[in-house]
Coordinates of C-alpha atoms in Angstrom, one line a residue:
M1 CA -2.8 35.7 -20.6
L2 CA -0.4 33.5 -18.6
S3 CA -1.5 31.2 -15.5
L4 CA 0.3 28.8 -13.4
S5 CA -1.2 26.1 -11.8
K6 CA 0.6 23.5 -8.9
Y7 CA -0.2 19.7 -9.5
S8 CA 0.8 16.8 -7.2
K9 CA -0.3 13.9 -9.4
L10 CA 0.8 12.9 -12.3
D11 CA -2.4 11.9 -13.6
S12 CA -4.9 15.7 -12.5
I13 CA -2.2 16.7 -16.2
K14 CA -2.0 13.3 -18.6
E15 CA -3.7 15.7 -20.9
D16 CA -1.7 18.6 -21.4
W17 CA 0.7 16.5 -21.2
K18 CA 0.0 13.6 -24.2
Y19 CA -0.9 17.8 -25.9
L20 CA 2.3 18.9 -25.5
Y21 CA 4.2 16.1 -25.7
N22 CA 3.2 15.0 -29.4
Q23 CA 3.6 19.1 -29.9
N24 CA 7.2 19.0 -29.8
R25 CA 9.6 16.3 -31.0
S26 CA 12.3 17.5 -29.9
I27 CA 11.5 16.4 -26.4
P28 CA 13.5 13.5 -25.2
P29 CA 11.1 10.0 -25.5
F30 CA 12.3 9.5 -22.0
L31 CA 8.7 12.2 -21.6
E32 CA 6.5 10.2 -23.3
Y33 CA 3.6 10.2 -20.8
D34 CA 3.6 5.6 -19.8
Y35 CA 7.2 6.1 -19.8
F36 CA 7.2 9.2 -17.6
K37 CA 4.5 7.4 -15.4
R38 CA 6.4 4.1 -14.3
T39 CA 9.3 6.3 -14.5
V40 CA 7.9 8.3 -11.2
K41 CA 6.4 4.7 -9.6
L42 CA 9.6 3.5 -9.9
S43 CA 11.2 6.4 -8.1
Y44 CA 9.8 6.8 -5.7
Y45 CA 11.4 4.2 -2.6
Y46 CA 14.3 6.4 -4.2
R47 CA 12.0 9.7 -3.3
I48 CA 11.0 8.7 0.7
I49 CA 15.2 8.1 0.9
D50 CA 16.3 11.5 -1.1
R51 CA 13.0 12.8 1.6
C52 CA 11.6 14.8 -2.0
K53 CA 7.8 14.9 -3.4
I54 CA 7.3 15.7 -6.7
R55 CA 5.1 18.4 -8.0
Y56 CA 4.0 19.6 -11.6
Y57 CA 4.0 23.4 -12.1
V58 CA 1.7 23.7 -15.7
I59 CA 1.8 27.1 -17.6
R60 CA -1.0 28.4 -19.9
K61 CA -1.9 30.3 -22.2
N62 CA -5.5 31.3 -22.2
N63 CA -5.9 27.5 -20.8
I64 CA -4.3 25.7 -24.0
P65 CA -1.3 24.4 -22.0
I66 CA 2.4 25.8 -22.9
M67 CA 5.2 24.6 -20.4
I68 CA 4.8 21.9 -18.2
A69 CA 7.6 21.5 -15.3
P70 CA 8.3 18.2 -12.9
I71 CA 9.8 19.5 -10.1
L72 CA 11.5 17.5 -7.5
H73 CA 10.8 20.0 -4.0
Y74 CA 13.8 18.3 -0.7
T75 CA 13.0 19.1 2.6
N76 CA 16.2 21.1 2.9
G77 CA 14.3 23.7 1.3
T78 CA 16.0 22.5 -3.0
T79 CA 14.7 21.4 -6.3
E80 CA 15.8 20.8 -9.1
L81 CA 14.0 18.9 -12.9
F82 CA 12.8 15.5 -12.1
G83 CA 16.0 12.7 -14.3
R84 CA 18.3 12.8 -12.5
Y85 CA 17.8 9.0 -11.3
N86 CA 20.3 5.7 -13.0
G87 CA 18.6 5.0 -16.3
Y88 CA 17.2 8.0 -17.4
N89 CA 19.0 9.2 -19.8
Y90 CA 17.8 13.1 -20.6
S91 CA 15.6 15.2 -18.7
D92 CA 13.7 18.7 -19.5
F93 CA 10.5 20.3 -19.4
L94 CA 7.3 20.4 -21.3
Y95 CA 6.8 23.1 -23.7
D96 CA 5.0 24.2 -26.7
T97 CA 7.5 25.2 -29.8
T98 CA 6.1 27.9 -30.9
Y99 CA 5.8 30.3 -28.0
P100 CA 8.3 31.9 -26.2
L101 CA 8.9 30.8 -23.1
D102 CA 10.5 33.8 -21.1
K103 CA 7.1 35.2 -19.4
A104 CA 6.3 31.4 -18.9
W105 CA 10.2 30.6 -17.2
E106 CA 9.9 34.0 -15.6
M107 CA 6.3 33.0 -13.6
L108 CA 8.0 29.4 -12.7
M109 CA 11.6 31.0 -11.1
S110 CA 9.2 33.1 -9.3
E111 CA 7.2 30.6 -7.7
I112 CA 9.8 28.8 -6.9
K113 CA 13.0 30.7 -6.7
S114 CA 16.1 28.1 -7.9
L115 CA 16.1 25.1 -9.4
S116 CA 18.9 22.1 -10.7
L117 CA 19.0 21.4 -13.8
Y118 CA 20.6 17.2 -14.7
K119 CA 20.9 15.1 -17.6
V120 CA 18.9 18.1 -20.2
K121 CA 20.3 17.9 -23.6
A122 CA 22.6 21.0 -24.7
D123 CA 20.1 22.1 -27.3
S124 CA 17.0 23.1 -24.4
R125 CA 15.6 25.6 -24.5
I126 CA 15.4 25.6 -21.4
I127 CA 18.6 25.6 -20.9
E128 CA 18.4 29.2 -23.0
L129 CA 16.3 30.5 -20.5
A130 CA 17.6 29.2 -17.4
D131 CA 20.2 31.3 -15.6
K132 CA 23.9 30.7 -15.9
N133 CA 24.9 31.4 -12.2
T134 CA 23.0 29.3 -11.0
L135 CA 22.8 26.1 -13.8
T136 CA 23.7 22.8 -12.8
Q137 CA 24.8 20.9 -15.9
I138 CA 25.6 17.5 -16.1
Q139 CA 26.7 16.1 -19.3
N140 CA 26.2 12.0 -20.4
V141 CA 29.6 9.6 -20.5
A142 CA 30.6 9.5 -23.8
I143 CA 33.0 6.8 -24.6
H144 CA 34.9 7.3 -27.5
F145 CA 35.9 4.2 -29.6
G146 CA 38.1 5.1 -32.0
T147 CA 38.6 2.5 -35.1
D148 CA 39.3 -0.5 -32.1
Y149 CA 36.5 -1.4 -29.5
D150 CA 37.8 -4.9 -28.0
I151 CA 39.7 -3.1 -25.9
Y152 CA 36.9 -3.0 -23.7
L153 CA 35.3 -5.6 -24.3
V154 CA 38.0 -6.9 -21.9

C-alpha cells in the first residue's frame, strides 16, 4: 500500500534519501545527499527573493521509500522541481528503479496538482510520467566546437 508524507526539513528524510540515491545509479550526482543539502542551504536567499519554500514529498510502499520529490512552492501557487538554480546542472526525483512509478506519480500529482520540470535529464523516468502538455523542460546549452575550438578562447 502506498502512502505519501510531506516534510519541510531535509534532515527528516536523510535515511530515505540516501537509500534511494544509493539504489539508483542513474540519478544525477547533484542529488547526492550532502551536495543537495549544501545547495538547499546556499539557495536560501534566492528562495526568499523568489518567495518560495521547499517541501519534500516521500512516497512509500509498505514503509519503504520508492520516490522522493523535492518541490518548490511559490506564493503565487505554482510549483516546480527543485534545481533551477545557476550551477545546478540536472535535477530529478529520487526513485526506486525496480518499482513502477505510475501510481506514485498519480498520488503526488493529486497532492500538488501541477508541476514544472526544469533541467531534468531526457532519460529520467519522470519525463515518461509527466503530462506532455504541462511539461516545462529546459535543455542545458551544448556548445559544439567542431574540430577547432581556438575561436572560443578569444
